[in-house]
CSV table of C-alpha atoms in Angstrom, one decimal:
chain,number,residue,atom,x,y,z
A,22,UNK,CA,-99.5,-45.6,20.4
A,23,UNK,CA,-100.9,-42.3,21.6
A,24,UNK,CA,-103.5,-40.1,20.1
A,25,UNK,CA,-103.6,-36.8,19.9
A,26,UNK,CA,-107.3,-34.7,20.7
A,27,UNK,CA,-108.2,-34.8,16.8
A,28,UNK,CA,-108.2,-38.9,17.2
A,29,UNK,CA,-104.9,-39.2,14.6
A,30,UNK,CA,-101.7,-41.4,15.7
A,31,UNK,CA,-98.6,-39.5,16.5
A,32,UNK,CA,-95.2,-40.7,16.0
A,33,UNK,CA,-93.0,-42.5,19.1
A,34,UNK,CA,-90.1,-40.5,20.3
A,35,UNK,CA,-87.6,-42.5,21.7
A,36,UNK,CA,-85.4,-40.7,24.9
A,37,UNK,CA,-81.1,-41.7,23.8
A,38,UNK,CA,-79.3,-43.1,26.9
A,39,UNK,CA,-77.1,-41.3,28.1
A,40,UNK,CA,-74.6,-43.6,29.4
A,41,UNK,CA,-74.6,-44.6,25.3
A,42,UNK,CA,-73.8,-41.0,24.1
A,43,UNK,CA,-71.1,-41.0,26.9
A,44,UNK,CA,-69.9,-43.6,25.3
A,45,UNK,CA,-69.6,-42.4,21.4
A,46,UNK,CA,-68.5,-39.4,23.2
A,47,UNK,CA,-65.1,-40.7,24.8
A,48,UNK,CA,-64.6,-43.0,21.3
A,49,UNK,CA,-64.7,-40.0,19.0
A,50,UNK,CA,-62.5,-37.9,21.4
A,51,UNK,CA,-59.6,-41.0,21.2
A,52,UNK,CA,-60.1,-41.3,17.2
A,53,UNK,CA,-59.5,-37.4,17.5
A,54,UNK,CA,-56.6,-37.6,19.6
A,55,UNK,CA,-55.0,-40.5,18.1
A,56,UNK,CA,-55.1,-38.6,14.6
A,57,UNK,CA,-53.5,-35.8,15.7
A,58,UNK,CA,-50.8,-37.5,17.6
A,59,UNK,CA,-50.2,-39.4,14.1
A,60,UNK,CA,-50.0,-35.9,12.3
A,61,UNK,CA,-47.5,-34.7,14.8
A,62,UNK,CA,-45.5,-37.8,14.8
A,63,UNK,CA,-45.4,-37.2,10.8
A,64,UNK,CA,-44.3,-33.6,11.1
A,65,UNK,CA,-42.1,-34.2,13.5
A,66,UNK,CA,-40.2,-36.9,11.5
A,67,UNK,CA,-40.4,-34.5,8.4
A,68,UNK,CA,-38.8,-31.7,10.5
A,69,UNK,CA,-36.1,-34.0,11.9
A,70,UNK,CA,-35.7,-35.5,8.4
A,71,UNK,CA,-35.5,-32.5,6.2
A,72,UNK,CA,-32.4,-31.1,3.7
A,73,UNK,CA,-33.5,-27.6,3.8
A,74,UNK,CA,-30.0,-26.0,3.8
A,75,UNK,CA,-31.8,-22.2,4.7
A,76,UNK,CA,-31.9,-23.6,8.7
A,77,UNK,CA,-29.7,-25.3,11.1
A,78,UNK,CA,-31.8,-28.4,11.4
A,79,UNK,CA,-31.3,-28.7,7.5
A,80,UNK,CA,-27.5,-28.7,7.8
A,81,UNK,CA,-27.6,-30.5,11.2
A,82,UNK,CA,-29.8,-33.4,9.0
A,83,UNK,CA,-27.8,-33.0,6.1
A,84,UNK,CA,-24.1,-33.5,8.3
A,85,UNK,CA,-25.5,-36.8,10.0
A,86,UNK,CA,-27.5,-38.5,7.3
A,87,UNK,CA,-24.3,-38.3,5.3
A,88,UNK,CA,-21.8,-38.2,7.7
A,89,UNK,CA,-19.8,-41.1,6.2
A,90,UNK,CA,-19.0,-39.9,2.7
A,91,UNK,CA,-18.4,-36.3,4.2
A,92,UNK,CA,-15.5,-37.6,6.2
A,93,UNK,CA,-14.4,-40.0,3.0
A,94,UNK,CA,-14.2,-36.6,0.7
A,95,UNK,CA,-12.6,-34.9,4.0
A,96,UNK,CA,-10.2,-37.6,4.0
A,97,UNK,CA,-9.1,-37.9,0.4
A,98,UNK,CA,-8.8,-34.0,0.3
A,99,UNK,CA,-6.4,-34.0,2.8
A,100,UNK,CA,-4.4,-37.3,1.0
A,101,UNK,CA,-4.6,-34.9,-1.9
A,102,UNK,CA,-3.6,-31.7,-0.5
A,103,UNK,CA,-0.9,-34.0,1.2
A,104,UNK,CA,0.3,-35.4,-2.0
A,105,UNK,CA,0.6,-31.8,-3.6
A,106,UNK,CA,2.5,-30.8,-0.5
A,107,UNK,CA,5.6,-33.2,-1.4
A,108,UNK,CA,5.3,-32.9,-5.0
A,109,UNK,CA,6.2,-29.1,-4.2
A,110,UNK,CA,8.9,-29.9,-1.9
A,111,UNK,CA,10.3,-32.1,-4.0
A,112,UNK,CA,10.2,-30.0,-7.0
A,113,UNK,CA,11.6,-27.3,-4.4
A,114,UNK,CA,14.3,-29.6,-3.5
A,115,UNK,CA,15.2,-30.2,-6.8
A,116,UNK,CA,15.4,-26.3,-7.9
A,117,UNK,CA,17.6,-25.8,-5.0
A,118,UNK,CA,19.7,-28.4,-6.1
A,119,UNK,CA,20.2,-26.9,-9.4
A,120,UNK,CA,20.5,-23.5,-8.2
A,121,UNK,CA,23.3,-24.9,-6.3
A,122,UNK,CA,24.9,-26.1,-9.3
A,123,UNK,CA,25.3,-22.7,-11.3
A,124,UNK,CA,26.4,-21.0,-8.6
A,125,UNK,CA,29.4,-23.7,-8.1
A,126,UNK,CA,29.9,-23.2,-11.7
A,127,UNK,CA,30.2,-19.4,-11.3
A,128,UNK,CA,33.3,-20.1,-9.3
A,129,UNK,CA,34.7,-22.8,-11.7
A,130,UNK,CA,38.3,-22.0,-13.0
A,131,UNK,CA,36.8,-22.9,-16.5
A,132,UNK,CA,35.6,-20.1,-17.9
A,133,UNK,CA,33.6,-22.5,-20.5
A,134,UNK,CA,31.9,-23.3,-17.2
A,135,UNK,CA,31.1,-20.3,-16.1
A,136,UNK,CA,29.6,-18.4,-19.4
A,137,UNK,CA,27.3,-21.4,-19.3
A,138,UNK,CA,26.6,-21.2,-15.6
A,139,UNK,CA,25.6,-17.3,-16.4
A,140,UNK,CA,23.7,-18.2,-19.4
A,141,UNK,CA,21.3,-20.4,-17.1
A,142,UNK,CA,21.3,-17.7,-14.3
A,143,UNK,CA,17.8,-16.0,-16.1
A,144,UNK,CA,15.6,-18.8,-16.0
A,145,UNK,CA,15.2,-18.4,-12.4
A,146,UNK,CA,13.7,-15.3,-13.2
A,147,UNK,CA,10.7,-16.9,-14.6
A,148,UNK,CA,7.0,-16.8,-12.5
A,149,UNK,CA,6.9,-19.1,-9.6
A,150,UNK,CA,10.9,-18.7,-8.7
A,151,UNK,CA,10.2,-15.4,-7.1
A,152,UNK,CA,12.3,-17.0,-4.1
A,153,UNK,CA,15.5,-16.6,-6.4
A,154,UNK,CA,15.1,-13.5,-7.5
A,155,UNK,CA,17.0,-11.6,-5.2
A,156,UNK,CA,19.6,-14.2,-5.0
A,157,UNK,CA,20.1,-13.7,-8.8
A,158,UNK,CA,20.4,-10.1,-8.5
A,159,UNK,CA,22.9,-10.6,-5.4
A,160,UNK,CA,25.3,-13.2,-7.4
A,161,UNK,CA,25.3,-11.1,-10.8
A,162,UNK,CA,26.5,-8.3,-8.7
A,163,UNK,CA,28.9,-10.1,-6.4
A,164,UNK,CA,30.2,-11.6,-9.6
A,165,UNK,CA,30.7,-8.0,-11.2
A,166,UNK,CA,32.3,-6.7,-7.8
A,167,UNK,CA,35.0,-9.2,-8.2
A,168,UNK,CA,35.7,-7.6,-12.3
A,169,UNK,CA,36.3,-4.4,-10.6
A,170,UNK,CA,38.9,-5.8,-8.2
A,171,UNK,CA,40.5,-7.5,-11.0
A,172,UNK,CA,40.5,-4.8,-13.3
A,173,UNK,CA,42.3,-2.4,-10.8
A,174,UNK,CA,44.7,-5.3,-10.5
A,175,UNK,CA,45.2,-5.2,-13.7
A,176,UNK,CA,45.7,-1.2,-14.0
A,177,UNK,CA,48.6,-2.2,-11.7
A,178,UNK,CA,50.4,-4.3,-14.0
A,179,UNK,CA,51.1,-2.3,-17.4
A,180,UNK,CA,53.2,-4.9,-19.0
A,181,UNK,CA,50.2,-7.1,-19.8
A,182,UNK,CA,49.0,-6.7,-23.7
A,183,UNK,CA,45.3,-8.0,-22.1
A,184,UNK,CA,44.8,-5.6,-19.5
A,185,UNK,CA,42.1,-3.2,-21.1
A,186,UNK,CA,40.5,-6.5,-22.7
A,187,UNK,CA,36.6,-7.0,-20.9
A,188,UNK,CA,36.1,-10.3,-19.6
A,189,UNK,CA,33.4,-12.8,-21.8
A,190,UNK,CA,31.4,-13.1,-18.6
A,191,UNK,CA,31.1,-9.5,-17.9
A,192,UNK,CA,28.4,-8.5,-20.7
A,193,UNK,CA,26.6,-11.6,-19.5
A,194,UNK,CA,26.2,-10.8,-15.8
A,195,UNK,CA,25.3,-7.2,-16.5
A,196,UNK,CA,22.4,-8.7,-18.6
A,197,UNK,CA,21.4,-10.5,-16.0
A,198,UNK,CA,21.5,-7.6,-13.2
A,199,UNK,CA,19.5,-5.6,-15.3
A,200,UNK,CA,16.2,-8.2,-15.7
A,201,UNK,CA,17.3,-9.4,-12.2
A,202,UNK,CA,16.9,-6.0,-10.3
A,203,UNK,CA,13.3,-4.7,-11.5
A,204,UNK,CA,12.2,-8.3,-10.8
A,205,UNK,CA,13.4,-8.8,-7.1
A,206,UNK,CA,12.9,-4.6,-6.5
A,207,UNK,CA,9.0,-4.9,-7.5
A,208,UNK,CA,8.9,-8.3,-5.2
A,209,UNK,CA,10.7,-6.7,-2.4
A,210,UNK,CA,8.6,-3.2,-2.5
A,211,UNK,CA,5.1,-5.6,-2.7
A,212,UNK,CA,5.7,-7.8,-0.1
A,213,UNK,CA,3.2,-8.6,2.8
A,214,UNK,CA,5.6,-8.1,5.5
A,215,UNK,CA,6.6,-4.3,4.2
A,216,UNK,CA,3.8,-2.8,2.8
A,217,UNK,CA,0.8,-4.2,3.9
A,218,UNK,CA,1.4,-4.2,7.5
A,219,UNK,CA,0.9,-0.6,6.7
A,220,UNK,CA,-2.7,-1.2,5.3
A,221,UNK,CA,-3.7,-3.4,8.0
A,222,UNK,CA,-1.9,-1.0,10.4
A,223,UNK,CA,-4.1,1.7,8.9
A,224,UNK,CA,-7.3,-0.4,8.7
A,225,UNK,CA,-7.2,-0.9,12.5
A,226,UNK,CA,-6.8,2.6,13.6
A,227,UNK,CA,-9.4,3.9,11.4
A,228,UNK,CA,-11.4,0.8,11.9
A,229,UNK,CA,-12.3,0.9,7.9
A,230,UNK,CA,-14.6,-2.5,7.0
A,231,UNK,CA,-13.0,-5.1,4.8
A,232,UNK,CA,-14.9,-4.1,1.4
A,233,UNK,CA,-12.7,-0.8,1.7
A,234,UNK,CA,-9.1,-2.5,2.1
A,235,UNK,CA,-9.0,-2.6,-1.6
A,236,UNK,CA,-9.4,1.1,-2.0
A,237,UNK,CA,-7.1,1.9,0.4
A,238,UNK,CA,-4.2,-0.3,-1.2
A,239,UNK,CA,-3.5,2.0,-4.0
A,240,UNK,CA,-3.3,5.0,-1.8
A,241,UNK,CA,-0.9,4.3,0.4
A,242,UNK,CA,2.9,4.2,-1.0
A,243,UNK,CA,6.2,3.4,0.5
A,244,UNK,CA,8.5,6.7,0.8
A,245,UNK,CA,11.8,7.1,-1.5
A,246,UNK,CA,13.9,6.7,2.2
A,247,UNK,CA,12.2,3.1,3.0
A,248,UNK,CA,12.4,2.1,-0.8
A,249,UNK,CA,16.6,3.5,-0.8
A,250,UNK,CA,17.1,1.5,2.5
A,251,UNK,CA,15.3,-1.6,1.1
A,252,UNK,CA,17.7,-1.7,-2.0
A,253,UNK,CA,20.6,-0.7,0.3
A,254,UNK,CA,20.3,-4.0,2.6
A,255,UNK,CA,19.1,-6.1,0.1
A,256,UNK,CA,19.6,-5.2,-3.3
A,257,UNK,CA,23.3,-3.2,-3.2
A,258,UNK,CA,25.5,-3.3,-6.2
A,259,UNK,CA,28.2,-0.8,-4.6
A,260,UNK,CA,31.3,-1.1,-6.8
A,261,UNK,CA,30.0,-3.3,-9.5
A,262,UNK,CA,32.0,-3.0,-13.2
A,263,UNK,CA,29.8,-2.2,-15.8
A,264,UNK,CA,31.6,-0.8,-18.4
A,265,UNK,CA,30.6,-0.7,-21.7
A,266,UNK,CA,27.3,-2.4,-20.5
A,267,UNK,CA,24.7,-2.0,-22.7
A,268,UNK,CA,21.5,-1.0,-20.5
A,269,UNK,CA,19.2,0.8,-22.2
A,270,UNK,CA,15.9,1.0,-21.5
A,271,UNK,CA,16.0,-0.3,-18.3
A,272,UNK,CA,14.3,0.1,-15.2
A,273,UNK,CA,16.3,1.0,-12.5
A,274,UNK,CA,14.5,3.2,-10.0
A,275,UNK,CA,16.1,3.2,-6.6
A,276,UNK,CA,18.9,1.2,-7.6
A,277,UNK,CA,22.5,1.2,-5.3
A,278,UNK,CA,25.4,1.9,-7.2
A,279,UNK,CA,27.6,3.9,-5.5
A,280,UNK,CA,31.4,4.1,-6.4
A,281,UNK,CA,29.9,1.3,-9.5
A,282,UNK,CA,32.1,2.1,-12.9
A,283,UNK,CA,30.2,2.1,-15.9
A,284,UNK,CA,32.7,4.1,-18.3
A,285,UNK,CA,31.3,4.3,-21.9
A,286,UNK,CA,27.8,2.1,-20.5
A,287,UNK,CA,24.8,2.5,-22.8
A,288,UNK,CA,22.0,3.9,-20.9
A,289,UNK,CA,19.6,5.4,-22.9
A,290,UNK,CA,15.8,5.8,-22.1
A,291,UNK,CA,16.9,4.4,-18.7
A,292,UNK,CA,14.7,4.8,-15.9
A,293,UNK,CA,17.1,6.0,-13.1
A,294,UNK,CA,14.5,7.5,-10.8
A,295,UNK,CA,16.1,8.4,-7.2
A,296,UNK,CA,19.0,6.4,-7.9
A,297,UNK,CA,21.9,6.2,-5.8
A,298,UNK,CA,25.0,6.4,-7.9
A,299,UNK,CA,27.4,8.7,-5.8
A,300,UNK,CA,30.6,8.9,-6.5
A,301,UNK,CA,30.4,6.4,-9.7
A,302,UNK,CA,32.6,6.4,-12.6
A,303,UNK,CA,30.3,7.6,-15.5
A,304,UNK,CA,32.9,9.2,-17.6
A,305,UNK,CA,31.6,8.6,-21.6
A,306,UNK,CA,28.2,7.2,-20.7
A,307,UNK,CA,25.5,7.6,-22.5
A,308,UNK,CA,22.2,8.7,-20.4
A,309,UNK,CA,20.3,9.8,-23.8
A,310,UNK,CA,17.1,11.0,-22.7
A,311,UNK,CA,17.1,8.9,-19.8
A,312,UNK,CA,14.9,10.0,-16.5
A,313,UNK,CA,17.3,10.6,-13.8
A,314,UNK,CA,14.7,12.4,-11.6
A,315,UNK,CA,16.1,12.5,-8.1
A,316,UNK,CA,18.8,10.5,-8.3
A,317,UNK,CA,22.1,11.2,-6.3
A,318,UNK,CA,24.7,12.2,-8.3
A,319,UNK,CA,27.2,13.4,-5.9
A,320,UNK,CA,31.0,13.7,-6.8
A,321,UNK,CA,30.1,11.4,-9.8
A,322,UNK,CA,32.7,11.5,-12.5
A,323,UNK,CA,30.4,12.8,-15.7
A,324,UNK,CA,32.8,13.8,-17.6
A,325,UNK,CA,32.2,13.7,-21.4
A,326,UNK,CA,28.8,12.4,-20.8
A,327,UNK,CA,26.3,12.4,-23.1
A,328,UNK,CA,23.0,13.7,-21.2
A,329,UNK,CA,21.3,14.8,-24.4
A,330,UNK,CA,17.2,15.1,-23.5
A,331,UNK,CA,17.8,13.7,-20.0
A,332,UNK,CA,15.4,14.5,-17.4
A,333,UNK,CA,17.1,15.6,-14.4
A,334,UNK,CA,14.9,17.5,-12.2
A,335,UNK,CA,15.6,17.3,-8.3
A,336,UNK,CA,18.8,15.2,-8.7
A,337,UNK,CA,21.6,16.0,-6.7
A,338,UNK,CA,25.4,16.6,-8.2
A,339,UNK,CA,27.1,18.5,-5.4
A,340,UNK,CA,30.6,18.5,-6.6
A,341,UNK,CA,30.2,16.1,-9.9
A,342,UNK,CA,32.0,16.2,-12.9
A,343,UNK,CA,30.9,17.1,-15.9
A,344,UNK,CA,33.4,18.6,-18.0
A,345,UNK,CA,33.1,18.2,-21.8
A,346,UNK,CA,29.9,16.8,-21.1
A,347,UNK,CA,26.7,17.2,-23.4
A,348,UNK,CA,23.2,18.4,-21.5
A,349,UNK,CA,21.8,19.8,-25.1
A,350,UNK,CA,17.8,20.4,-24.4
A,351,UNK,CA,18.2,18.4,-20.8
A,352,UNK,CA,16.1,19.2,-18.3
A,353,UNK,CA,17.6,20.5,-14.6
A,354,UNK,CA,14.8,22.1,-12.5
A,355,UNK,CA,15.4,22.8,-9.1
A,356,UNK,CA,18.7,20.8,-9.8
A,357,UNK,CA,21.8,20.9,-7.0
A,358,UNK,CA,24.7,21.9,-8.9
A,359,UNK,CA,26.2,23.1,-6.1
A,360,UNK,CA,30.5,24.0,-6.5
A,361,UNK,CA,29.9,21.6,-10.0
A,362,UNK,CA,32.3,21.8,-12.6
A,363,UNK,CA,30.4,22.4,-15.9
A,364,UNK,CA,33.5,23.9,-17.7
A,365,UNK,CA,33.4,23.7,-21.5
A,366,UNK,CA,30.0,21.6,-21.2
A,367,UNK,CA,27.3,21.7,-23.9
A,368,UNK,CA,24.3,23.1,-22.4
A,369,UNK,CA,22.1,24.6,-25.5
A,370,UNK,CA,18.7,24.5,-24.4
A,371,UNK,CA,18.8,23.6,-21.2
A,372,UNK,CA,16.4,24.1,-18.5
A,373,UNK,CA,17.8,25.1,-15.5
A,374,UNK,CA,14.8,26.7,-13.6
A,375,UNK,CA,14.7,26.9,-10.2
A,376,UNK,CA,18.3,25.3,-10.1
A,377,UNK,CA,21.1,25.6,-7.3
A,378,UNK,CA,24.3,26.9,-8.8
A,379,UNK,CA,25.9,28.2,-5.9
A,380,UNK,CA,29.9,28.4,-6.8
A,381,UNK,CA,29.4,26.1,-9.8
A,382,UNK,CA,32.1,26.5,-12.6
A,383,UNK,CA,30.6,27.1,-16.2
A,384,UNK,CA,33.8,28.4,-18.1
A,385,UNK,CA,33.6,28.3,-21.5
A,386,UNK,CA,30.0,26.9,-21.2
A,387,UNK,CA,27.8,26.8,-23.8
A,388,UNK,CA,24.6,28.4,-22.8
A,389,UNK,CA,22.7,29.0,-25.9
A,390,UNK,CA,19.2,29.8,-25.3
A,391,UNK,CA,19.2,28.1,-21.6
A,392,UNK,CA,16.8,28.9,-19.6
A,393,UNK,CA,18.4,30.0,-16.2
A,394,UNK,CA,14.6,31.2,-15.0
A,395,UNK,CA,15.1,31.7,-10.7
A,396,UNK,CA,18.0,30.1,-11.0
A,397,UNK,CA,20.1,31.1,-8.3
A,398,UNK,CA,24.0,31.8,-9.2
A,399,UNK,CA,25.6,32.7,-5.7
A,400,UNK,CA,29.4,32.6,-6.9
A,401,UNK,CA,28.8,31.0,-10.3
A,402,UNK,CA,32.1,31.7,-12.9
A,403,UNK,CA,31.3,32.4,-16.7
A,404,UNK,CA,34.5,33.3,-17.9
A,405,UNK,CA,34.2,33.1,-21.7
A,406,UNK,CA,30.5,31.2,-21.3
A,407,UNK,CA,28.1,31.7,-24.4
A,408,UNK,CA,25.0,33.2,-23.2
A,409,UNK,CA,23.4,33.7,-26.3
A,410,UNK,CA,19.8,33.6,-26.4
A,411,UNK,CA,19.8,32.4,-22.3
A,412,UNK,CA,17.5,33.6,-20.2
A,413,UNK,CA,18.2,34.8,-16.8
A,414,UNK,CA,14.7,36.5,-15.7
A,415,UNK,CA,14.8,36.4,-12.1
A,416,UNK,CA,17.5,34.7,-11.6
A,417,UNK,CA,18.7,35.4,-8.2
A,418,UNK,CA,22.3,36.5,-6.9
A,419,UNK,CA,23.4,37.5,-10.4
A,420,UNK,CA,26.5,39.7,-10.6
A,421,UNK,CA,27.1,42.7,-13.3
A,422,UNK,CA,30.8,41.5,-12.9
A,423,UNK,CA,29.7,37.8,-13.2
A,424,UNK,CA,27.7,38.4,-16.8
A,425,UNK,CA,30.0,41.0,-18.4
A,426,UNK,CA,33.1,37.7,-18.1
A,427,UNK,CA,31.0,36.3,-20.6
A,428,UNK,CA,30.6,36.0,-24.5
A,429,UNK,CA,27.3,37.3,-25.8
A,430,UNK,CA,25.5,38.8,-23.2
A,431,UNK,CA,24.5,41.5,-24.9
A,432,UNK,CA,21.7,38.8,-26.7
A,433,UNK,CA,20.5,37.1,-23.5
A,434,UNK,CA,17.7,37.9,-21.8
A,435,UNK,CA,17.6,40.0,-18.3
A,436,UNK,CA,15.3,41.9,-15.5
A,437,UNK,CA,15.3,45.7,-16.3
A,438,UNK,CA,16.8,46.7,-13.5
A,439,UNK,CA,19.6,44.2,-14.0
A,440,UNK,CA,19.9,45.7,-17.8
A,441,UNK,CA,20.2,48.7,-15.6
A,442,UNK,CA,23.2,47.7,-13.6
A,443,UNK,CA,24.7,46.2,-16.5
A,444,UNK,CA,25.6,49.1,-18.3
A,445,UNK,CA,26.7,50.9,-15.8
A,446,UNK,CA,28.9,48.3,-14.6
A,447,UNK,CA,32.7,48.4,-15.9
A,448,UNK,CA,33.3,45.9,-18.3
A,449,UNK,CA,35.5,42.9,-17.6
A,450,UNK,CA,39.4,43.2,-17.8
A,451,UNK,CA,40.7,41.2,-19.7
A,452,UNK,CA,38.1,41.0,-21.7
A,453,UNK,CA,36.4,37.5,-22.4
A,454,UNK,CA,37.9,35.3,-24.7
A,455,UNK,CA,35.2,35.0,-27.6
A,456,UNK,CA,37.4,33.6,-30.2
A,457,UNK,CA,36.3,29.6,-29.4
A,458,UNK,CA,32.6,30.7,-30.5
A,459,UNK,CA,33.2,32.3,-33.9
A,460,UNK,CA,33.4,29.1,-35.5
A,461,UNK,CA,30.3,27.2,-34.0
A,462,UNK,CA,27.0,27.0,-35.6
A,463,UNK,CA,24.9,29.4,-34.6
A,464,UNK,CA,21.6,27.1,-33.4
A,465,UNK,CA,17.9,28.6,-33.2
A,466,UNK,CA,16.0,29.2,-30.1
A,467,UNK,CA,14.4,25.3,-29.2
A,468,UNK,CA,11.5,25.5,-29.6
């Protein structure tokens, strides 16, 4: 022990060896690296083993660790789609079957047979047999093509008592084109292979993104042509015999019956929107404020009509029919009545603004308070016509001579300068012959 100069003890201080310290040194370093090559082993088995399902490692863990009952659910879904698969066809199979049947039945010689066979034909009109729809349609009509033949058979043959007698069937089938033809029209109008190849069509050349298709669906539409030829490959009842059909309130926009019959039919609030029925027999049917807007009504045989209220603005009846007919308050706007015969037709109140009535017959028309606004009358007769009350304000191509073969035109309505050339114009000789009014009732101005 050491003293320092004051004579006290001091305390020993002992040097560390180093090789010692080297030693602890190296140990602690190991202990250090061997815990953290634990703590990395244990987050990398937590990385490899974890279900998060916001990264690919989570999916990646979460396909393997249960790989087995993935492919056991895969497996049994496909059994099960697989099994729903032939239940359909066989249901399929079976509807075919049955279809099959009626339409044998149709052609049975027992006509037992075949009311009940027509009676059945509807309930393939049902949801989920969109696949018979037009089929339906198609056999009705067939079916009502082959009345016609046989009824101009029978025209043939006057010594039969049952020649004007309808057929049982007949009423039936006509039923059953009228529910038929809106169903398989809407299906065929809708379809993916028509219309929306014109949406994707569209999408791709304006390169619009998908949340936009939806918008775009309802404004693009299918033009009257494409909807006409549709019905006329598809959906045609040319020459089908309707008469005496009742048929009202149907829809039949764009429906194909040319040369069809439907003498005395009940129409009424029908929908007839650009409907083709050229050259049909309508002679006595009733179109009571039905919509015939656009429809083609060339060289149609309307003849004693009743048209009472109808709408038919933009239709076309070059050359029809209509004698005797009844048009009180309908509606012709921009009409083609070109070379029609109107003669002794009932036309009180109706609108005929904007109308085509080049070399249209109107003899002994009633007129009263019509509304002939722009109309244009390029050879029109009125020999003996009532134009009481009707208005012919700038109606073109109007003759002095024309007006003056008329009853009553001294109460309708004119341009000034027409009044003008009126009264000097001569009057008509012969005279009109007025006598066929005197006893009529003397309607008000419609309101």
């Amino acid at each position: 022990m050491s003293q320092n100069p004051s004579g006290q003890p001091s305390s020993i201080q002992l040097t560390p060896d180093p090789e010692v310290v080297k030693l602890e040194k190296e140990k602690l370093k190991r202990e250090i690296e061997k815990i953290e090559a634990e703590k990395s082993k244990i987050e990398n088995d937590d990385r490899n083993n974890s279900r998060d399902l916001t990264t690919t490692r989570g999916w990646i863990n979460l396909l393997f660790g249960n790989g087995s009952v993935i492919i056991a659910i895969i497996l049994g879904f496909s059994g099960f789609v697989r099994y729903l698969q032939e239940l359909r066809e066989e249901r399929k199979n079976k509807e075919d079957e049955r279809f099959e049947s009626i339409v044998k039945s149709l052609g049975s010689e027992h006509i037992q047979e075949r009311i009940g066979a027509a009676v059945l034909l509807p309930t393939f009109l049902r949801p989920k047999y969109e696949r018979f729809y037009i089929q339906v349609f198609n056999l009705a009509a067939g079916n009502l093509k082959a009345f016609k033949i046989i009824y101009q058979t029978r025209e043939n043959d006057r010594t039969n008592s049952q020649n004007n007698s309808l057929d049982p069937l007949e009423p039936i089938l006509a039923n059953v084109l009228r529910e038929s033809y809106s169903q398989a029209r809407d299906m065929l109008f809708f379809c993916p292979h028509l219309k929306y190849r014109k949406i994707w069509a569209y999408w791709f050349s304006k390169k619009y993104f998908w949340n936009r298709i939806l918008h775009k669906i309802k404004a693009i539409k299918i033009s009257d042509e494409d909807c006409l030829e549709m019905v006329r490959s598809q959906l045609n009842a040319t020459a089908v015999q309707l008469d005496e059909s009742y048929l009202s309130h149907a829809d039949l926009r764009y429906i194909w019956l040319r040369h069809a019959s439907l003498q005395k039919a009940t129409l009424s609030n029908c929908v007839l929107q650009n409907a083709n029925l050229e050259k049909a027999n309508l002679e006595y049917t009733v179109f009571y404020k039905a919509d015939l807007k656009g429809a083609n009504l060339k060289y149609a045989n309307l003849a004693g009509a009743n048209l009472n209220g109808a709408n038919l603005s933009g239709a076309k009846l070059y050359k029809a029919h209509l004698e005797y007919a009844h048009l009180y308050q309908s509606t012709l706007q921009s009409t083609d009545l070109k070379e029609a015969n109107l003669r002794d037709t009932n036309l009180i109140g109706a609108k005929f603004i904007g109308a085509n009535l080049h070399f249209t017959k109107l003899p002994r028309a009633n007129l009263q308070y019509a509304n002939l606004k722009d109309a244009d009358l390029f050879c029109a007769t009125l020999e003996s016509a009532n134009l009481k009350g009707a208005n012919f304000r700038g109606a073109k191509n109007l003759l002095p001579n024309t007006i003056k073969q008329a009853c009553y035109w001294q109460q309708a309505e004119f341009d000034d300068d027409f009044w003008a050339e009126l009264n000097e114009a001569p009057n008509s000789n012969p005279p009109p012959d007025c006598s066929i009014w005197k006893y009529l009732e003397d309607y008000s101005s419609p309101k």
